Amino acid sequence: MTGRLSILGLGPGSAAQRTPEVEAALAEATDLIGYLPYVERVSPRPGLRRHASDNRVELDRARHALELAQAGARVAVVSGGDPGVFAMASAVFEAVEHGDPAWRALDIQVLPGISAMFAAAARVGAPLGHDFCALSLSDNLKPWPLIEQRLAAAAGAGSVIALYNPISRARPWQLGAALDLLRQHLPGETPVIFATAVTRPDERIVIADLAEAQATSADMRTLVMIGTAATRVVARGEGAAPWVYAPRSVGS
Amino acid sequence: MTGRLSILGLGPGSAAQRTPEVEAALAEATDLIGYLPYVERVSPRPGLRRHASDNRVELDRARHALELAQAGARVAVVSGGDPGVFAMASAVFEAVEHGDPAWRALDIQVLPGISAMFAAAARVGAPLGHDFCALSLSDNLKPWPLIEQRLAAAAGAGSVIALYNPISRARPWQLGAALDLLRQHLPGETPVIFATAVTRPDERIVIADLAEAQATSADMRTLVMIGTAATRVVARGEGAAPWVYAPRSVGS
C-alpha cells in the first residue's frame, strides 16, 4: 500500500462550506489526525482510525501523521477553516524539513478550506474587500512586541486587520492590549467585528465602534476584524444588522 | 416571487473546490451576473439567464443585479475565488449604500469561496502559514504611492505578502516596480512564488529568489506571494518542486 498525507481544511463549521475534494480525501482516509474539536466534526465510519490530540502539540501531531503515511496509511490531517492559515500545514512542513529525509518523498497534498475570516466577512458584508492583513494574536510562538509592531504597521498603512487566536484562558489580556494600541492609530468610529462560531448553531456576530469595543466580546472561537477609517457601515433598519464593507476605491 | 441576491465565490477554477452552498445557489438562480470568464465557468441550463459583462464595470454590474433582485429574480453574482477579496461583494454593498433605499431591505447573502491565495499557497506548501497581508497591486482605484507605502510597511513588519492583480496590459510596470521596492526591504534570497491559473489545465508555478524574480513570470491570472526572511524552502530532489512554508515560530 502506498501512503499518502492530505492536509485539509474543514471550513468554519457547516458541511455546506466543505469542498468536494476535501470530502473525497476524508472518504478514502484510513487515519484521521487533528485537534479534538476538528476530529469530532468528521463522522466516524468503519475503516477510519481517529487520532485526536490536544491543542499546542502541533509538531508531535505532524510527526505522527508523517510516520503513519510512511508506513502506508492514507492520512487526513484536519484543521478548521483553511489548513494553511495559522493551522496544521506549516507544522507538517516544519516536521518534514527537520525529520526523516525519506519524508520528503512522501505523497503530501494540501487541500484548502473556507477560512474563518472569509466566512466571517461574508456574514456582515465585505469588510475585507480591500487590502487587509491576517495576524495571529497568540504570543506563544512570537514575542508580544513584534505583534504590537505588526498591529501598528497595518493600522498605519490603512490595512483592514483580521485577528486570529484573539483570546484564550492562557492569554487573557492580549486582545484588550491590542484594542488599546489600535485606538492610538485609528479613529474611534472605526468598525470592529467580533464573529464567533460562524456557520455553527451558536453563531454570534457583534459589531462595535473601536472606541467602545470590548475584549469580552471574543472567545477562543472568535475571529476579530478591525476596519479602517474608510470602512462603511450601511444601516438596514427594522432590527436587521447593518452591512459592513471596505470600499474598493481609497485615497484618490 | 420574492427576489434574492447571492454574491458567491466560484473558487480558483476546479469544481472540486466549489462549496455545496454555492452549487445550491447556482442551481436555484434565475439570473447569473459577472465578468465574462466567471460566467462561462457555470454550465448553461434552461431557466438561467446569463448576463456577462466586461472587466472594470463592477458598479454597473452590481446595480443591474440589485434591480433584477428587486424585480423578483433570484440573482447569482459570481466572482472567481472568494467574492469578498478584491471582488464583487464590495461593489454590491457600495451600490446598496448609494442606491435605491429599498435595496437595503433586499435578501442579500454572501457565500464564500476558496480564495486564489489559499489555493495557490496549498500548491507549494504553506507559505501563508504565518502573519500575512493581501494587497491589490492595481492602481486603478488607489494611488500608486499608497501601494508603495503598504508594501514597505508589510515587508518592514515581517509579513508575508500576497499580491492580487499583479499585472495587466493596462498596468505593465507596477509589478516590476513592486519587486524593486521589496528588494530594498528584504534579503535577496527571500522566496517569491508566481502561481498562475491554479487548479486549471494550464496551471503554472514558478518559485524564484527575490533577487532574480521577474515580473514576466506573471500574467493577469497570477497570484504572487512574497515570503519573509523566515520563509523556508524544503528541497525534495528528483525534479520535484520544493515545499515552501512559513514557520509558525518567529523572533523568539
Coordinates of C-alpha atoms in Angstrom, one line a residue:
Chain A
M1 CA 0.0 0.0 0.0
T2 CA 1.3 3.5 -0.9
G3 CA 0.9 6.0 1.8
R4 CA -0.5 9.5 1.3
L5 CA -0.9 12.5 3.6
S6 CA -3.7 15.0 3.0
I7 CA -3.6 18.2 5.0
L8 CA -7.1 19.5 4.7
G9 CA -9.4 22.3 5.7
L10 CA -12.9 21.6 7.1
G11 CA -14.0 25.2 6.7
P12 CA -15.6 27.1 9.6
G13 CA -18.1 24.5 10.5
S14 CA -21.1 23.9 8.2
A15 CA -20.7 21.0 5.8
A16 CA -22.3 23.2 3.2
Q17 CA -18.9 25.1 3.1
R18 CA -16.8 22.0 2.8
T19 CA -15.3 21.3 -0.7
P20 CA -15.9 18.1 -2.7
E21 CA -12.1 17.4 -2.8
V22 CA -11.9 17.6 1.0
E23 CA -14.9 15.2 1.3
A24 CA -13.2 12.8 -1.1
A25 CA -10.0 12.8 0.9
L26 CA -11.9 12.1 4.1
A27 CA -13.8 9.3 2.4
E28 CA -10.6 7.5 1.3
A29 CA -8.6 8.1 4.5
T30 CA -7.6 5.3 6.9
D31 CA -6.4 7.6 9.6
L32 CA -7.7 10.9 10.8
I33 CA -5.4 13.2 12.8
G34 CA -6.1 16.6 14.4
Y35 CA -7.1 18.7 17.4
L36 CA -10.0 17.0 19.1
P37 CA -12.8 19.5 18.1
Y38 CA -11.9 19.2 14.5
V39 CA -11.7 15.4 14.5
E40 CA -15.1 15.3 16.1
R41 CA -16.6 17.2 13.1
V42 CA -15.9 14.2 10.9
S43 CA -18.4 11.3 11.1
P44 CA -16.9 8.0 12.3
R45 CA -17.0 5.1 9.9
P46 CA -15.6 1.6 9.7
G47 CA -12.0 1.6 8.5
L48 CA -11.3 5.1 9.7
R49 CA -9.0 5.3 12.8
R50 CA -9.4 8.6 14.7
H51 CA -6.4 10.1 16.5
A52 CA -7.5 13.2 18.3
S53 CA -5.0 15.3 20.3
D54 CA -4.9 18.3 22.5
N55 CA -4.1 21.9 21.4
R56 CA -0.5 23.1 21.2
V57 CA 1.0 19.7 20.2
E58 CA 1.1 20.5 16.5
L59 CA 4.6 19.2 15.8
D60 CA 4.0 15.9 17.6
R61 CA 0.8 15.5 15.6
A62 CA 2.6 16.3 12.4
R63 CA 5.3 13.7 13.0
H64 CA 2.7 11.1 13.9
A65 CA 0.9 11.8 10.6
L66 CA 4.1 11.5 8.6
E67 CA 5.1 8.2 10.3
L68 CA 1.7 6.7 9.5
A69 CA 1.9 7.8 5.9
Q70 CA 5.4 6.4 5.7
A71 CA 4.0 3.1 6.9
G72 CA 1.5 3.1 4.1
A73 CA -1.6 4.7 5.7
R74 CA -3.8 7.2 3.9
V75 CA -3.7 10.0 6.5
A76 CA -6.0 13.0 6.7
V77 CA -4.7 15.8 8.9
V78 CA -7.7 18.1 9.6
S79 CA -7.8 21.8 10.5
G80 CA -10.7 24.1 10.9
G81 CA -11.0 26.8 8.2
D82 CA -8.1 26.7 5.8
P83 CA -5.1 24.4 6.8
G84 CA -2.6 27.0 5.6
V85 CA -3.8 29.8 7.8
F86 CA -2.4 29.5 11.4
A87 CA -3.1 25.8 11.2
M88 CA -1.5 22.4 10.5
A89 CA 0.1 22.8 7.1
S90 CA 3.1 24.8 8.4
A91 CA 3.6 22.3 11.2
V92 CA 3.7 19.4 8.8
F93 CA 6.3 21.0 6.5
E94 CA 8.3 22.0 9.5
A95 CA 8.3 18.4 10.6
V96 CA 9.3 17.3 7.1
E97 CA 12.2 19.7 7.0
H98 CA 13.6 18.7 10.3
G99 CA 12.6 15.0 10.2
D100 CA 13.5 11.7 8.4
P101 CA 14.8 12.7 4.9
A102 CA 12.6 10.0 3.4
W103 CA 9.6 12.1 4.4
R104 CA 10.5 14.5 1.6
A105 CA 9.5 11.8 -0.9
L106 CA 6.1 11.2 0.6
D107 CA 2.9 12.0 -1.4
I108 CA 1.7 15.1 0.5
Q109 CA -1.2 17.3 -0.7
V110 CA -2.7 20.4 0.9
L111 CA -6.5 20.9 0.3
P112 CA -7.7 24.4 1.0
G113 CA -10.8 25.2 3.0
I114 CA -13.0 28.2 3.5
S115 CA -11.1 30.2 6.0
A116 CA -12.6 31.6 9.2
M117 CA -12.0 35.2 8.1
F118 CA -13.8 34.9 4.8
A119 CA -16.7 33.1 6.3
A120 CA -16.9 35.8 9.0
A121 CA -16.6 38.6 6.4
A122 CA -19.4 37.1 4.3
R123 CA -21.8 37.2 7.3
V124 CA -21.5 41.0 7.6
G125 CA -20.9 42.1 4.0
A126 CA -17.4 42.7 2.6
P127 CA -15.2 44.1 5.4
L128 CA -12.1 42.5 3.8
G129 CA -13.0 43.8 0.4
H130 CA -9.8 45.9 0.2
D131 CA -6.2 45.5 1.3
F132 CA -6.0 43.5 4.6
C133 CA -3.7 41.7 7.0
A134 CA -4.2 38.4 8.8
L135 CA -2.4 38.4 12.2
S136 CA -2.4 35.9 15.0
L137 CA -2.6 37.5 18.4
S138 CA -1.0 34.5 20.1
D139 CA 2.3 35.3 21.7
N140 CA 3.1 31.6 22.3
L141 CA 5.3 31.4 19.2
K142 CA 6.3 35.0 18.7
P143 CA 7.2 37.9 21.1
W144 CA 4.5 40.3 22.1
P145 CA 6.5 43.4 21.0
L146 CA 6.5 42.0 17.4
I147 CA 2.8 41.7 17.5
E148 CA 2.5 45.3 18.6
Q149 CA 4.8 46.4 15.8
R150 CA 2.7 44.5 13.2
L151 CA -0.6 45.9 14.5
A152 CA 0.8 49.4 14.3
A153 CA 2.2 48.9 10.8
A154 CA -1.0 47.5 9.5
A155 CA -3.2 50.2 11.1
G156 CA -0.7 52.9 10.0
A157 CA -0.8 51.7 6.4
G158 CA -4.6 51.7 6.2
S159 CA -5.0 48.0 6.1
V160 CA -8.0 46.1 7.5
I161 CA -6.9 43.7 10.2
A162 CA -8.2 40.1 10.7
L163 CA -7.1 38.8 14.1
Y164 CA -6.8 35.1 14.7
N165 CA -6.4 33.5 18.1
P166 CA -7.6 36.7 19.9
I167 CA -8.0 35.3 23.4
S168 CA -7.8 32.2 25.5
R169 CA -7.7 31.2 29.1
A170 CA -3.8 31.3 29.0
R171 CA -3.8 34.6 27.0
P172 CA -6.5 36.7 28.7
W173 CA -5.1 40.3 28.3
Q174 CA -3.7 40.4 24.7
L175 CA -6.8 41.3 22.9
G176 CA -7.6 44.2 25.3
A177 CA -4.0 45.5 24.8
A178 CA -4.3 45.2 21.0
L179 CA -7.5 47.2 21.0
D180 CA -5.9 49.9 23.2
L181 CA -3.0 50.1 20.8
L182 CA -5.2 50.3 17.8
R183 CA -7.2 53.2 19.4
Q184 CA -4.0 55.2 19.2
H185 CA -3.8 54.7 15.5
L186 CA -7.4 54.6 14.2
P187 CA -10.5 56.8 14.7
G188 CA -12.8 55.8 17.5
E189 CA -15.6 55.2 14.9
T190 CA -13.7 52.5 13.1
P191 CA -15.9 49.4 13.0
V192 CA -14.8 46.3 14.8
I193 CA -16.5 43.0 14.1
F194 CA -16.4 40.0 16.5
A195 CA -17.6 36.9 14.6
T196 CA -17.9 33.8 16.9
A197 CA -18.6 30.2 15.8
V198 CA -19.6 31.3 12.3
T199 CA -22.0 28.9 10.5
R200 CA -22.4 26.9 13.7
P201 CA -25.6 26.7 15.8
D202 CA -24.3 29.2 18.3
E203 CA -23.0 31.7 15.8
R204 CA -22.8 35.3 17.2
I205 CA -21.8 38.5 15.5
V206 CA -21.1 41.7 17.4
I207 CA -20.3 45.0 15.6
A208 CA -18.9 47.8 17.7
D209 CA -17.0 51.1 17.3
L210 CA -13.3 50.8 18.1
A211 CA -13.8 53.3 20.9
E212 CA -16.2 51.0 22.7
A213 CA -15.0 47.6 21.5
Q214 CA -14.5 45.2 24.5
A215 CA -12.3 42.1 24.5
T216 CA -15.1 40.3 26.4
S217 CA -17.0 40.1 23.1
A218 CA -14.5 37.5 22.0
D219 CA -13.7 33.9 23.0
M220 CA -11.4 31.2 21.5
R221 CA -13.8 30.7 18.6
T222 CA -13.9 34.3 17.6
L223 CA -12.5 36.0 14.5
V224 CA -12.0 39.7 15.1
M225 CA -11.9 42.2 12.2
I226 CA -10.8 45.8 12.6
G227 CA -11.8 48.1 9.8
T228 CA -10.1 51.4 8.7
A229 CA -11.2 55.0 8.5
A230 CA -12.6 54.2 5.1
T231 CA -14.8 51.2 6.2
R232 CA -18.5 51.8 5.7
V233 CA -21.5 50.7 7.8
V234 CA -24.8 50.6 5.9
A235 CA -27.8 50.6 8.3
R236 CA -30.7 48.5 7.3
G237 CA -33.2 49.3 10.0
E238 CA -36.0 47.2 11.4
G239 CA -33.7 45.2 13.7
A240 CA -31.6 43.9 10.8
A241 CA -27.8 44.1 11.4
P242 CA -26.0 46.6 9.2
W243 CA -23.8 45.7 6.3
V244 CA -20.1 46.5 6.7
Y245 CA -17.9 46.8 3.7
A246 CA -14.5 48.2 2.6
P247 CA -14.8 50.5 -0.4
R248 CA -12.9 49.4 -3.5
S249 CA -11.5 52.9 -4.0
V250 CA -9.3 54.7 -1.5
G251 CA -7.2 57.8 -1.3
S252 CA -8.0 59.1 -4.7
Chain B
M1 CA -42.0 35.9 -6.4
T2 CA -39.5 37.2 -3.8
G3 CA -36.2 38.2 -5.1
R4 CA -32.8 37.2 -3.7
L5 CA -29.3 38.2 -4.4
S6 CA -26.4 35.8 -3.8
I7 CA -22.9 37.0 -4.1
L8 CA -20.8 33.9 -4.5
G9 CA -17.3 32.6 -5.0
L10 CA -16.6 30.0 -7.6
G11 CA -13.1 29.3 -6.2
P12 CA -10.0 29.3 -8.2
G13 CA -11.3 27.1 -11.0
S14 CA -11.8 23.4 -10.3
A15 CA -15.4 22.4 -9.4
A16 CA -13.7 20.1 -6.8
Q17 CA -13.0 23.3 -4.8
R18 CA -16.6 24.8 -5.1
T19 CA -18.7 24.5 -1.9
P20 CA -22.2 22.8 -1.8
E21 CA -23.9 26.0 -0.8
V22 CA -22.5 27.8 -3.8
E23 CA -23.7 24.9 -6.1
A24 CA -27.1 25.2 -4.5
A25 CA -27.3 28.9 -5.1
L26 CA -26.3 28.4 -8.7
A27 CA -29.0 25.7 -9.1
E28 CA -31.8 27.9 -7.9
A29 CA -30.7 31.1 -9.7
T30 CA -32.7 32.6 -12.5
D31 CA -30.1 35.2 -13.4
L32 CA -26.3 34.9 -13.5
I33 CA -24.2 38.0 -13.4
G34 CA -20.5 38.6 -13.6
Y35 CA -17.3 39.2 -15.5
L36 CA -17.4 37.0 -18.7
P37 CA -14.7 34.4 -17.8
Y38 CA -16.5 33.7 -14.5
V39 CA -20.0 33.4 -16.1
E40 CA -18.5 31.0 -18.6
R41 CA -17.5 28.7 -15.8
V42 CA -21.1 28.0 -14.9
S43 CA -22.9 25.5 -17.2
P44 CA -25.9 26.9 -19.1
R45 CA -29.3 25.4 -18.3
P46 CA -32.9 26.2 -19.2
G47 CA -34.3 28.9 -16.9
L48 CA -30.9 30.5 -16.2
R49 CA -30.4 33.9 -17.9
R50 CA -26.7 34.7 -18.3
H51 CA -25.5 38.4 -18.1
A52 CA -21.8 38.5 -18.8
S53 CA -20.0 41.9 -18.7
D54 CA -16.6 43.2 -19.3
N55 CA -14.0 43.9 -16.7
R56 CA -14.0 47.2 -14.7
V57 CA -17.8 47.8 -14.8
E58 CA -18.3 46.4 -11.3
L59 CA -20.7 49.1 -10.1
D60 CA -22.9 48.9 -13.2
R61 CA -23.0 45.1 -12.8
A62 CA -23.9 45.4 -9.1
R63 CA -26.7 47.9 -9.8
H64 CA -28.1 45.6 -12.5
A65 CA -28.1 42.7 -10.1
L66 CA -29.9 44.7 -7.4
E67 CA -32.5 45.8 -9.9
L68 CA -33.2 42.3 -11.0
A69 CA -33.5 41.1 -7.4
Q70 CA -35.8 43.9 -6.6
A71 CA -38.0 42.8 -9.6
G72 CA -38.2 39.3 -8.1
A73 CA -35.4 37.4 -9.7
R74 CA -33.1 35.0 -7.9
V75 CA -29.7 36.5 -8.9
A76 CA -26.3 34.9 -8.5
V77 CA -23.4 37.4 -8.8
V78 CA -20.3 35.3 -9.5
S79 CA -16.6 36.0 -8.7
G80 CA -13.6 33.8 -9.0
G81 CA -12.0 32.8 -5.7
D82 CA -13.8 34.4 -2.8
P83 CA -16.3 37.2 -3.5
G84 CA -15.1 39.3 -0.6
V85 CA -11.5 39.5 -1.7
F86 CA -10.9 42.2 -4.4
A87 CA -14.2 41.0 -6.0
M88 CA -17.9 41.7 -6.3
A89 CA -19.1 41.8 -2.7
S90 CA -17.7 45.3 -2.0
A91 CA -19.1 46.6 -5.3
V92 CA -22.6 45.3 -4.4
F93 CA -22.6 46.9 -0.9
E94 CA -21.3 50.1 -2.4
A95 CA -24.2 50.1 -4.8
V96 CA -26.6 49.4 -2.0
E97 CA -25.3 52.3 0.1
H98 CA -25.6 54.8 -2.7
G99 CA -28.6 53.4 -4.5
D100 CA -32.4 53.0 -4.0
P101 CA -33.1 52.9 -0.2
A102 CA -35.4 49.9 -0.9
W103 CA -32.3 47.9 -1.8
R104 CA -31.3 47.8 1.9
A105 CA -34.3 45.5 2.6
L106 CA -33.4 43.0 -0.1
D107 CA -32.5 39.4 0.8
I108 CA -28.7 39.5 0.1
Q109 CA -26.3 36.8 1.1
V110 CA -22.5 36.4 0.6
L111 CA -21.3 32.8 0.0
P112 CA -17.5 32.5 0.5
G113 CA -15.3 30.6 -1.9
I114 CA -11.8 29.2 -1.8
S115 CA -9.6 32.3 -2.4
A116 CA -6.9 32.3 -5.1
M117 CA -4.2 32.9 -2.5
F118 CA -5.1 29.9 -0.4
A119 CA -5.4 27.6 -3.4
A120 CA -2.0 28.9 -4.6
A121 CA -0.4 28.5 -1.2
A122 CA -1.7 24.9 -0.9
R123 CA 0.1 24.0 -4.2
V124 CA 3.5 24.9 -2.8
G125 CA 3.1 24.0 0.9
A126 CA 2.2 26.7 3.5
P127 CA 3.8 30.0 2.5
L128 CA 0.9 31.9 4.2
G129 CA 1.2 29.9 7.4
H130 CA 2.1 32.9 9.5
D131 CA 1.1 36.6 9.6
F132 CA 0.4 37.8 6.0
C133 CA -1.1 40.7 4.0
A134 CA -3.3 40.6 0.9
L135 CA -2.7 43.6 -1.3
S136 CA -4.0 44.6 -4.7
L137 CA -1.4 46.0 -7.0
S138 CA -3.9 47.7 -9.1
D139 CA -3.6 51.5 -9.1
N140 CA -7.0 52.0 -10.9
L141 CA -8.7 52.6 -7.6
K142 CA -6.0 53.8 -5.3
P143 CA -2.8 55.9 -5.8
W144 CA 0.5 54.2 -6.5
P145 CA 2.3 55.9 -3.6
L146 CA -0.2 54.3 -1.2
I147 CA 0.6 50.9 -2.7
E148 CA 4.3 51.6 -2.2
Q149 CA 3.7 52.6 1.4
R150 CA 1.7 49.4 2.1
L151 CA 4.3 47.2 0.5
A152 CA 7.1 48.8 2.6
A153 CA 5.0 48.6 5.8
A154 CA 4.2 44.9 5.2
A155 CA 7.8 43.9 4.4
G156 CA 9.2 46.0 7.2
A157 CA 6.9 44.3 9.7
G158 CA 8.0 40.8 8.6
S159 CA 4.6 40.0 7.0
V160 CA 4.3 37.6 4.0
I161 CA 2.6 39.4 1.1
A162 CA 0.0 38.1 -1.3
L163 CA -0.3 40.3 -4.4
Y164 CA -3.6 40.3 -6.3
N165 CA -4.0 41.9 -9.8
P166 CA -0.2 41.9 -10.3
I167 CA -0.1 42.9 -13.9
S168 CA -2.3 43.6 -17.0
R169 CA -2.0 45.1 -20.4
A170 CA -3.0 48.5 -18.9
R171 CA -0.7 48.1 -15.9
P172 CA 2.5 46.7 -17.3
W173 CA 5.2 48.2 -15.0
Q174 CA 3.7 48.0 -11.5
L175 CA 4.8 44.5 -10.6
G176 CA 8.4 45.2 -11.6
A177 CA 8.4 48.4 -9.5
A178 CA 6.9 46.5 -6.6
L179 CA 9.6 43.8 -6.8
D180 CA 12.3 46.6 -7.0
L181 CA 10.9 48.2 -3.9
L182 CA 10.7 45.0 -2.0
R183 CA 14.4 44.2 -2.8
Q184 CA 15.2 47.3 -0.7
H185 CA 13.5 45.8 2.3
L186 CA 14.0 42.1 2.1
P187 CA 17.0 39.7 1.6
G188 CA 17.8 38.7 -2.0
E189 CA 17.1 35.0 -1.0
T190 CA 13.5 35.7 0.0
P191 CA 11.3 33.2 -1.9
V192 CA 8.8 34.6 -4.4
I193 CA 6.0 32.4 -5.7
F194 CA 4.2 33.1 -9.0
A195 CA 1.1 30.9 -9.1
T196 CA -0.9 31.1 -12.4
A197 CA -4.3 29.6 -13.2
V198 CA -4.2 27.4 -10.1
T199 CA -6.3 24.1 -10.5
R200 CA -6.9 24.9 -14.1
P201 CA -5.4 22.9 -17.1
D202 CA -2.7 25.4 -17.7
E203 CA -1.6 25.8 -14.1
R204 CA 1.9 27.0 -13.8
I205 CA 4.0 27.6 -10.6
V206 CA 7.3 29.4 -10.6
I207 CA 9.4 29.8 -7.4
A208 CA 12.3 32.3 -7.5
D209 CA 14.6 34.2 -5.2
L210 CA 13.5 37.9 -4.8
A211 CA 16.9 38.9 -6.2
E212 CA 16.1 37.3 -9.5
A213 CA 12.3 37.4 -9.6
Q214 CA 11.0 38.8 -12.9
A215 CA 7.6 40.4 -13.5
T216 CA 7.4 38.5 -16.8
S217 CA 6.7 35.4 -14.7
A218 CA 3.2 36.8 -14.0
D219 CA 0.1 37.5 -16.1
M220 CA -3.5 38.6 -15.3
R221 CA -4.3 35.1 -13.8
T222 CA -1.2 35.0 -11.4
L223 CA -1.2 35.3 -7.7
V224 CA 2.2 36.4 -6.4
M225 CA 3.4 35.6 -2.9
I226 CA 6.5 37.2 -1.4
G227 CA 7.9 35.5 1.7
T228 CA 10.0 36.9 4.5
A229 CA 13.5 36.3 5.8
A230 CA 12.0 33.5 7.9
T231 CA 10.3 31.6 4.9
R232 CA 11.8 28.1 4.4
V233 CA 12.3 26.2 1.2
V234 CA 12.5 22.4 1.5
A235 CA 14.2 20.7 -1.4
R236 CA 12.7 17.4 -2.5
G237 CA 15.1 16.4 -5.2
E238 CA 14.4 14.2 -8.3
G239 CA 12.7 17.0 -10.3
A240 CA 10.1 17.6 -7.6
A241 CA 9.3 21.2 -6.8
P242 CA 10.4 22.2 -3.3
W243 CA 7.9 22.8 -0.5
V244 CA 7.8 26.4 0.7
Y245 CA 6.4 27.3 4.2
A246 CA 6.3 30.0 6.8
P247 CA 7.5 28.7 10.2
R248 CA 4.9 29.0 13.0
S249 CA 7.5 30.5 15.4
V250 CA 9.4 33.7 14.7
G251 CA 11.6 36.2 16.5
S252 CA 11.9 34.2 19.7

